[in-house]
């Protein structure tokens, strides 16, 4: 075990996000979620320390004790009966409140690092249970492979082969969308979702055109009504040359476009920044282009 573990964690987009009106005993909505990793990464470093220290760069507005990273470390230590005597440094590049799962990615990376440090598998039931208690998206970041998640969007049903495709991510500069507010908005007006089968079939075949045709998110109207700029971004993205298809990811405020080429993704991200002042990235989706150091 190296004294310092360094993990580059990807973020995610939802190729299919289907929210049901029914909820579980925690009050969480039943969710069908087909998630894939995106190579816009945070760096999470874990090393020995006299006591738990959590540091984010750039700094967060919330206290370290309130972060997903702190909660993940203390909850796993409790579950295993060990002391969380580590320092955790997060260098964040994944934007907050984007629907890209940034805070969940950090927590997932911490759980993977600590599971390895404390001698258990990241797929151990105790790790998975802590992940689900930290947040609905965290279970995906224990594995980071394209997958279908059911339950509250936090129970792995099946994984798919990795693939590699160009993607552009674009989000407004205004404040992002709060996940809870998006779900509350869904309760007021949302409808039962379409089937996740087309997204699964496309992933099974590694067929990016079919993935583009299958993009679906019935939480997007909630994000668009909470933040008008989300609608402006998603409409603009859909109209750009070189876009196979686009969709809002998760509860927004970021949208993504599967693109014909890296060049198209780069041109779209540059235009979004230069012509509109939006935040934008050209990167890769699917997991095959990502390499992990841990
Ligand atoms: C929108 C998605 O990002 C899609 O992948 C996820 O469903 C949200 O995952 P997350 O950000 O990890 O969400 P959490 O931090 O667990 O939950 C934030 C809030 O969203 C609502 N929430 C979340 C997940 C879910 N299945 N039902 C819910 O109603 C709850 O009000 C919860 O208090
Ligand atoms: N590790 C973390 N990284 C970033 N934000 C965190 C973290 N832990 C707690 N937070 C708090 O959570 C807020 C973001 O929560 P929220 O779940 O809405 O977005 P997110 O996890 O960044 O992305 P997503 O919308 O994709 O779920 C931040 O504004 C911050 O106050």
CSV table of C-alpha atoms and ligand atoms in Angstrom, one decimal:
chain,number,residue,atom,x,y,z
A,1,UNK,CA,0.0,0.0,0.0
A,2,UNK,CA,1.6,3.3,-1.1
A,3,UNK,CA,1.5,5.9,1.8
A,4,UNK,CA,-0.3,8.3,-0.6
A,5,UNK,CA,-3.0,7.1,-3.0
A,6,UNK,CA,-4.0,9.4,-5.9
A,7,UNK,CA,-7.2,8.8,-7.8
A,8,UNK,CA,-8.4,10.6,-10.9
A,9,UNK,CA,-12.2,10.3,-10.7
A,10,UNK,CA,-14.4,11.0,-13.8
A,11,UNK,CA,-17.8,12.7,-13.7
A,12,UNK,CA,-20.9,11.2,-15.2
A,13,UNK,CA,-23.7,11.9,-17.6
A,14,UNK,CA,-27.1,10.1,-17.7
A,15,UNK,CA,-27.9,8.7,-21.1
A,16,UNK,CA,-31.3,7.7,-19.8
A,17,UNK,CA,-32.8,9.3,-16.6
A,18,UNK,CA,-36.3,8.1,-15.8
A,19,UNK,CA,-37.8,9.4,-12.6
A,20,UNK,CA,-40.9,7.6,-11.3
A,21,UNK,CA,-43.6,9.3,-9.2
A,22,UNK,CA,-43.3,6.5,-6.6
A,23,UNK,CA,-40.9,6.8,-3.7
A,24,UNK,CA,-39.0,4.4,-1.4
A,25,UNK,CA,-39.1,4.3,2.5
A,26,UNK,CA,-36.5,7.1,2.6
A,27,UNK,CA,-38.7,9.3,0.5
A,28,UNK,CA,-36.3,8.9,-2.5
A,29,UNK,CA,-38.0,8.7,-5.9
A,30,UNK,CA,-37.7,5.4,-7.8
A,31,UNK,CA,-35.2,6.1,-10.6
A,32,UNK,CA,-34.0,4.2,-13.8
A,33,UNK,CA,-30.6,5.6,-14.6
A,34,UNK,CA,-28.1,4.7,-17.4
A,35,UNK,CA,-24.9,6.4,-16.4
A,36,UNK,CA,-21.6,6.6,-18.3
A,37,UNK,CA,-18.2,8.1,-17.1
A,38,UNK,CA,-16.9,11.3,-18.7
A,39,UNK,CA,-13.2,12.2,-18.6
A,40,UNK,CA,-13.6,15.6,-16.8
A,41,UNK,CA,-11.9,14.5,-13.6
A,42,UNK,CA,-11.3,15.6,-10.0
A,43,UNK,CA,-8.1,14.4,-8.3
A,44,UNK,CA,-8.5,12.8,-4.8
A,45,UNK,CA,-5.3,12.1,-2.8
A,46,UNK,CA,-5.4,10.1,0.5
A,47,UNK,CA,-2.5,9.9,2.9
A,48,UNK,CA,-1.8,8.9,6.5
A,49,UNK,CA,-2.4,11.6,9.1
A,50,UNK,CA,-2.9,11.8,12.9
A,51,UNK,CA,-6.6,12.6,12.4
A,52,UNK,CA,-9.2,13.1,9.6
A,53,UNK,CA,-8.4,16.3,7.5
A,54,UNK,CA,-10.4,17.2,4.4
A,55,UNK,CA,-9.2,20.0,2.1
A,56,UNK,CA,-10.8,21.1,-1.2
A,57,UNK,CA,-9.1,23.2,-3.9
A,58,UNK,CA,-10.8,25.5,-4.8
A,59,UNK,CA,-12.3,25.9,-1.3
A,60,UNK,CA,-16.0,25.1,-0.8
A,61,UNK,CA,-18.6,27.2,1.0
A,62,UNK,CA,-19.6,24.4,3.3
A,63,UNK,CA,-17.4,23.3,6.3
A,64,UNK,CA,-15.2,20.2,5.7
A,65,UNK,CA,-17.4,18.2,8.1
A,66,UNK,CA,-20.5,18.7,5.8
A,67,UNK,CA,-18.8,17.5,2.7
A,68,UNK,CA,-19.6,14.2,1.0
A,69,UNK,CA,-15.9,13.3,1.4
A,70,UNK,CA,-15.9,13.7,5.2
A,71,UNK,CA,-19.2,11.8,5.4
A,72,UNK,CA,-17.9,8.9,3.3
A,73,UNK,CA,-14.7,8.6,5.3
A,74,UNK,CA,-16.4,8.7,8.7
A,75,UNK,CA,-19.2,6.4,7.7
A,76,UNK,CA,-16.9,3.8,6.3
A,77,UNK,CA,-14.6,4.0,9.3
A,78,UNK,CA,-17.6,3.5,11.6
A,79,UNK,CA,-18.9,0.5,9.5
A,80,UNK,CA,-15.5,-1.2,9.7
A,81,UNK,CA,-14.6,-0.2,13.3
A,82,UNK,CA,-11.4,1.7,12.4
A,83,UNK,CA,-10.2,5.3,12.9
A,84,UNK,CA,-10.3,7.5,9.8
A,85,UNK,CA,-6.7,8.8,10.4
A,86,UNK,CA,-6.1,10.2,6.9
A,87,UNK,CA,-5.7,13.5,5.1
A,88,UNK,CA,-7.9,13.8,2.0
A,89,UNK,CA,-7.0,16.5,-0.6
A,90,UNK,CA,-9.5,17.1,-3.5
A,91,UNK,CA,-8.6,19.2,-6.5
A,92,UNK,CA,-11.9,19.9,-8.1
A,93,UNK,CA,-12.5,20.5,-11.8
A,94,UNK,CA,-16.0,19.0,-12.1
A,95,UNK,CA,-18.4,22.0,-11.6
A,96,UNK,CA,-20.9,21.9,-8.7
A,97,UNK,CA,-24.7,21.7,-9.2
A,98,UNK,CA,-24.2,20.6,-12.8
A,99,UNK,CA,-25.8,17.1,-12.8
A,100,UNK,CA,-22.3,15.7,-13.4
A,101,UNK,CA,-22.1,14.2,-9.9
A,102,UNK,CA,-19.1,16.1,-8.8
A,103,UNK,CA,-19.5,15.7,-5.0
A,104,UNK,CA,-20.5,12.1,-5.5
A,105,UNK,CA,-17.4,11.4,-7.6
A,106,UNK,CA,-15.2,12.7,-4.8
A,107,UNK,CA,-17.0,10.5,-2.2
A,108,UNK,CA,-16.8,7.4,-4.5
A,109,UNK,CA,-13.1,8.0,-5.0
A,110,UNK,CA,-12.6,8.3,-1.2
A,111,UNK,CA,-14.5,5.1,-0.6
A,112,UNK,CA,-12.4,3.2,-3.2
A,113,UNK,CA,-9.2,4.5,-1.7
A,114,UNK,CA,-10.2,3.7,1.9
A,115,UNK,CA,-11.6,0.3,1.0
A,116,UNK,CA,-8.2,-0.6,-0.5
A,117,UNK,CA,-6.3,1.0,2.5
A,118,UNK,CA,-8.4,-0.9,5.0
A,119,UNK,CA,-8.2,-4.3,3.1
A,120,UNK,CA,-11.6,-4.8,1.6
A,121,UNK,CA,-13.1,-4.7,-1.9
A,122,UNK,CA,-14.8,-1.6,-3.2
A,123,UNK,CA,-17.7,-3.9,-4.1
A,124,UNK,CA,-18.0,-5.1,-0.5
A,125,UNK,CA,-21.6,-4.7,0.7
A,126,UNK,CA,-20.4,-2.4,3.6
A,127,UNK,CA,-18.8,0.0,1.1
A,128,UNK,CA,-21.8,-0.1,-1.2
A,129,UNK,CA,-24.2,0.5,1.7
A,130,UNK,CA,-22.2,3.6,2.9
A,131,UNK,CA,-22.1,4.9,-0.8
A,132,UNK,CA,-25.9,4.7,-1.0
A,133,UNK,CA,-26.2,6.6,2.3
A,134,UNK,CA,-23.9,9.3,1.2
A,135,UNK,CA,-25.9,10.0,-2.0
A,136,UNK,CA,-27.8,8.3,-4.8
A,137,UNK,CA,-25.0,8.8,-7.4
A,138,UNK,CA,-22.1,7.6,-5.2
A,139,UNK,CA,-22.6,3.9,-6.0
A,140,UNK,CA,-21.8,4.6,-9.7
A,141,UNK,CA,-18.4,6.1,-8.7
A,142,UNK,CA,-17.4,2.9,-6.9
A,143,UNK,CA,-17.3,1.3,-10.3
A,144,UNK,CA,-17.2,4.1,-12.9
A,145,UNK,CA,-18.2,1.7,-15.7
A,146,UNK,CA,-21.2,2.3,-18.0
A,147,UNK,CA,-24.1,0.8,-16.1
A,148,UNK,CA,-27.8,0.6,-15.5
A,149,UNK,CA,-28.9,1.6,-12.0
A,150,UNK,CA,-32.4,0.9,-10.6
A,151,UNK,CA,-33.9,1.4,-7.1
A,152,UNK,CA,-33.4,5.1,-6.3
A,153,UNK,CA,-30.8,5.2,-9.2
A,154,UNK,CA,-28.3,3.7,-6.7
A,155,UNK,CA,-28.6,-0.1,-7.2
A,156,UNK,CA,-26.3,-1.5,-9.9
A,157,UNK,CA,-28.4,-3.8,-12.2
A,158,UNK,CA,-25.9,-4.4,-15.0
A,159,UNK,CA,-22.7,-3.0,-16.5
A,160,UNK,CA,-22.0,-2.5,-20.2
A,161,UNK,CA,-18.8,-2.6,-22.3
A,162,UNK,CA,-16.7,0.6,-22.2
A,163,UNK,CA,-16.7,2.7,-25.3
A,164,UNK,CA,-15.1,6.0,-26.4
A,165,UNK,CA,-16.8,9.0,-28.0
A,166,UNK,CA,-16.4,12.7,-28.2
A,167,UNK,CA,-18.6,14.8,-26.0
A,168,UNK,CA,-19.2,18.6,-25.3
A,169,UNK,CA,-20.4,19.7,-21.9
A,170,UNK,CA,-22.0,23.2,-21.6
A,171,UNK,CA,-23.5,24.9,-18.6
A,172,UNK,CA,-24.8,28.4,-17.8
A,173,UNK,CA,-22.6,30.7,-15.7
A,174,UNK,CA,-25.5,31.4,-13.4
A,175,UNK,CA,-25.9,29.3,-10.2
A,176,UNK,CA,-26.5,25.6,-11.0
A,177,UNK,CA,-29.6,23.6,-10.1
A,178,UNK,CA,-30.1,22.1,-6.6
A,179,UNK,CA,-31.0,18.4,-7.0
A,180,UNK,CA,-33.6,18.5,-4.2
A,181,UNK,CA,-35.4,21.5,-5.9
A,182,UNK,CA,-35.4,19.6,-9.2
A,183,UNK,CA,-37.1,16.6,-7.6
A,184,UNK,CA,-39.6,18.9,-5.8
A,185,UNK,CA,-40.4,20.5,-9.1
A,186,UNK,CA,-40.8,17.0,-10.7
A,187,UNK,CA,-43.4,16.2,-8.0
A,188,UNK,CA,-45.5,19.2,-9.1
A,189,UNK,CA,-45.6,18.4,-12.8
A,190,UNK,CA,-43.5,15.2,-13.7
A,191,UNK,CA,-44.8,12.2,-15.6
A,192,UNK,CA,-44.0,8.5,-15.6
A,193,UNK,CA,-40.8,7.8,-17.6
A,194,UNK,CA,-40.2,6.0,-20.9
A,195,UNK,CA,-38.4,2.7,-21.1
A,196,UNK,CA,-34.6,2.5,-20.5
A,197,UNK,CA,-34.3,-0.5,-23.0
A,198,UNK,CA,-33.2,1.6,-26.0
A,199,UNK,CA,-30.3,3.1,-24.1
A,200,UNK,CA,-29.3,-0.4,-22.7
A,201,UNK,CA,-29.4,-1.9,-26.2
A,202,UNK,CA,-27.3,0.8,-27.7
A,203,UNK,CA,-24.7,0.5,-24.9
A,204,UNK,CA,-24.7,-3.3,-25.3
A,205,UNK,CA,-23.8,-2.9,-29.0
A,206,UNK,CA,-21.4,0.1,-28.3
A,207,UNK,CA,-23.4,1.9,-31.0
A,208,UNK,CA,-22.9,5.7,-30.4
A,209,UNK,CA,-25.6,6.7,-33.1
A,210,UNK,CA,-28.1,4.5,-31.3
A,211,UNK,CA,-27.1,6.0,-27.9
A,212,UNK,CA,-27.7,9.4,-29.4
A,213,UNK,CA,-31.1,8.4,-30.6
A,214,UNK,CA,-31.9,7.0,-27.1
A,215,UNK,CA,-31.0,10.0,-25.0
A,216,UNK,CA,-33.8,10.7,-22.4
A,217,UNK,CA,-34.3,12.7,-19.2
A,218,UNK,CA,-37.7,13.4,-17.7
A,219,UNK,CA,-36.1,15.5,-15.0
A,220,UNK,CA,-34.9,18.0,-17.7
A,221,UNK,CA,-38.2,20.0,-17.8
A,222,UNK,CA,-37.9,20.6,-14.0
A,223,UNK,CA,-34.3,21.8,-14.4
A,224,UNK,CA,-35.3,24.0,-17.3
A,225,UNK,CA,-38.2,25.6,-15.4
A,226,UNK,CA,-36.0,26.3,-12.4
A,227,UNK,CA,-33.2,27.9,-14.5
A,228,UNK,CA,-34.1,29.6,-17.8
A,229,UNK,CA,-30.5,29.5,-18.9
A,230,UNK,CA,-30.6,25.6,-18.8
A,231,UNK,CA,-33.2,25.8,-21.6
A,232,UNK,CA,-31.2,28.4,-23.5
A,233,UNK,CA,-28.1,26.1,-23.4
A,234,UNK,CA,-29.9,22.9,-24.3
A,235,UNK,CA,-31.7,24.5,-27.3
A,236,UNK,CA,-28.4,26.1,-28.5
A,237,UNK,CA,-26.5,22.8,-28.2
A,238,UNK,CA,-29.2,20.9,-30.1
A,239,UNK,CA,-28.8,23.3,-33.1
A,240,UNK,CA,-25.0,23.1,-33.4
A,241,UNK,CA,-23.2,21.5,-36.3
A,242,UNK,CA,-21.5,18.2,-35.5
A,243,UNK,CA,-24.0,17.3,-32.7
A,244,UNK,CA,-25.5,13.7,-32.9
A,245,UNK,CA,-27.9,14.5,-30.1
A,246,UNK,CA,-27.9,16.5,-26.8
A,247,UNK,CA,-29.6,16.3,-23.4
A,248,UNK,CA,-29.6,17.8,-19.9
A,249,UNK,CA,-27.6,15.6,-17.5
A,250,UNK,CA,-29.2,14.6,-14.2
A,251,UNK,CA,-30.9,17.6,-12.5
A,252,UNK,CA,-28.8,20.1,-14.6
A,253,UNK,CA,-27.6,22.8,-15.0
A,254,UNK,CA,-25.2,21.2,-17.5
A,255,UNK,CA,-26.2,19.8,-20.9
A,256,UNK,CA,-24.1,17.5,-23.0
A,257,UNK,CA,-23.8,16.7,-26.7
A,258,UNK,CA,-22.6,13.5,-28.2
A,259,UNK,CA,-20.5,14.8,-31.2
A,260,UNK,CA,-19.4,13.5,-34.6
A,261,UNK,CA,-15.7,14.2,-33.9
A,262,UNK,CA,-13.3,15.6,-31.3
A,263,UNK,CA,-12.9,18.6,-33.6
A,264,UNK,CA,-16.7,19.3,-33.5
A,265,UNK,CA,-16.8,18.9,-29.7
A,266,UNK,CA,-13.9,21.4,-29.4
A,267,UNK,CA,-15.5,23.9,-31.7
A,268,UNK,CA,-18.8,23.7,-29.8
A,269,UNK,CA,-17.1,24.3,-26.5
A,270,UNK,CA,-15.1,27.2,-27.9
A,271,UNK,CA,-18.2,28.9,-29.3
A,272,UNK,CA,-20.2,28.3,-26.1
A,273,UNK,CA,-17.4,30.1,-24.2
A,274,UNK,CA,-16.6,32.9,-26.7
A,275,UNK,CA,-20.1,33.7,-28.0
A,276,UNK,CA,-22.1,33.2,-24.8
A,277,UNK,CA,-19.8,33.3,-21.8
A,278,UNK,CA,-21.0,29.8,-20.8
A,279,UNK,CA,-18.8,27.2,-19.1
A,280,UNK,CA,-17.8,24.5,-21.6
A,281,UNK,CA,-15.5,21.5,-22.0
A,282,UNK,CA,-14.7,19.2,-24.9
A,283,UNK,CA,-13.8,15.7,-23.6
A,284,UNK,CA,-14.5,11.9,-24.0
A,285,UNK,CA,-17.3,9.7,-22.7
A,286,UNK,CA,-17.5,6.0,-22.2
A,287,UNK,CA,-14.6,5.1,-20.0
A,288,UNK,CA,-12.3,3.5,-22.6
A,289,UNK,CA,-10.0,6.6,-22.8
A,290,UNK,CA,-9.6,7.0,-19.1
A,291,UNK,CA,-6.7,5.6,-17.1
A,292,UNK,CA,-6.9,5.4,-13.3
A,293,UNK,CA,-3.9,5.8,-10.9
A,294,UNK,CA,-4.6,4.5,-7.5
B,1,LIG,C1,-30.3,13.5,-10.5
B,1,LIG,C2,-29.2,12.4,-10.3
B,1,LIG,O1,-27.9,13.0,-10.3
B,1,LIG,C3,-29.3,11.4,-11.5
B,1,LIG,O2,-28.1,10.6,-11.6
B,1,LIG,C4,-29.4,11.7,-9.0
B,1,LIG,O3,-30.8,11.1,-8.9
B,1,LIG,C5,-29.2,12.6,-7.8
B,1,LIG,O4,-28.2,12.0,-7.0
B,1,LIG,P1,-27.4,12.8,-5.8
B,1,LIG,O5,-27.0,14.1,-6.3
B,1,LIG,O6,-26.4,11.8,-5.3
B,1,LIG,O7,-28.6,13.0,-4.8
B,1,LIG,P2,-28.7,12.9,-3.2
B,1,LIG,O8,-27.6,13.8,-2.6
B,1,LIG,O9,-28.7,11.5,-2.8
B,1,LIG,O10,-30.1,13.5,-3.0
B,1,LIG,C6,-30.4,14.9,-3.0
B,1,LIG,C7,-31.9,15.0,-2.9
B,1,LIG,O11,-32.5,14.6,-4.2
B,1,LIG,C8,-33.8,14.0,-3.9
B,1,LIG,N1,-33.7,12.6,-4.5
B,1,LIG,C9,-32.5,12.1,-4.9
B,1,LIG,C10,-32.4,10.8,-5.5
B,1,LIG,C11,-33.7,10.1,-5.6
B,1,LIG,N2,-33.7,8.9,-6.2
B,1,LIG,N3,-34.8,10.7,-5.2
B,1,LIG,C12,-34.9,11.9,-4.7
B,1,LIG,O12,-35.9,12.4,-4.3
B,1,LIG,C13,-34.0,14.0,-2.4
B,1,LIG,O13,-34.8,15.1,-2.1
B,1,LIG,C14,-32.6,14.1,-1.9
B,1,LIG,O14,-32.6,14.7,-0.6
B,2,LIG,N1,-17.1,17.0,-2.2
B,2,LIG,C1,-17.9,18.0,-2.5
B,2,LIG,N2,-17.7,18.6,-3.7
B,2,LIG,C2,-18.5,19.7,-4.1
B,2,LIG,N3,-19.5,20.1,-3.3
B,2,LIG,C3,-19.8,19.5,-2.2
B,2,LIG,C4,-19.0,18.4,-1.7
B,2,LIG,N4,-19.5,18.0,-0.6
B,2,LIG,C5,-20.6,18.8,-0.3
B,2,LIG,N5,-20.8,19.8,-1.3
B,2,LIG,C6,-21.8,20.8,-1.3
B,2,LIG,O1,-22.9,20.3,-2.1
B,2,LIG,C7,-23.2,21.3,-3.1
B,2,LIG,C8,-23.5,20.7,-4.4
B,2,LIG,O2,-24.4,19.7,-4.3
B,2,LIG,P1,-25.3,19.1,-5.4
B,2,LIG,O3,-25.6,17.6,-5.1
B,2,LIG,O4,-26.4,20.0,-5.8
B,2,LIG,O5,-24.3,19.1,-6.7
B,2,LIG,P2,-23.1,18.3,-7.1
B,2,LIG,O6,-22.9,17.0,-6.3
B,2,LIG,O7,-21.9,19.2,-7.2
B,2,LIG,O8,-23.5,17.9,-8.6
B,2,LIG,P3,-24.8,17.2,-9.1
B,2,LIG,O9,-25.8,18.3,-9.4
B,2,LIG,O10,-24.2,16.6,-10.3
B,2,LIG,O11,-25.3,16.2,-8.1
B,2,LIG,C9,-22.1,22.3,-3.2
B,2,LIG,O12,-22.5,23.6,-3.5
B,2,LIG,C10,-21.4,22.2,-1.8
B,2,LIG,O13,-21.9,23.1,-0.9
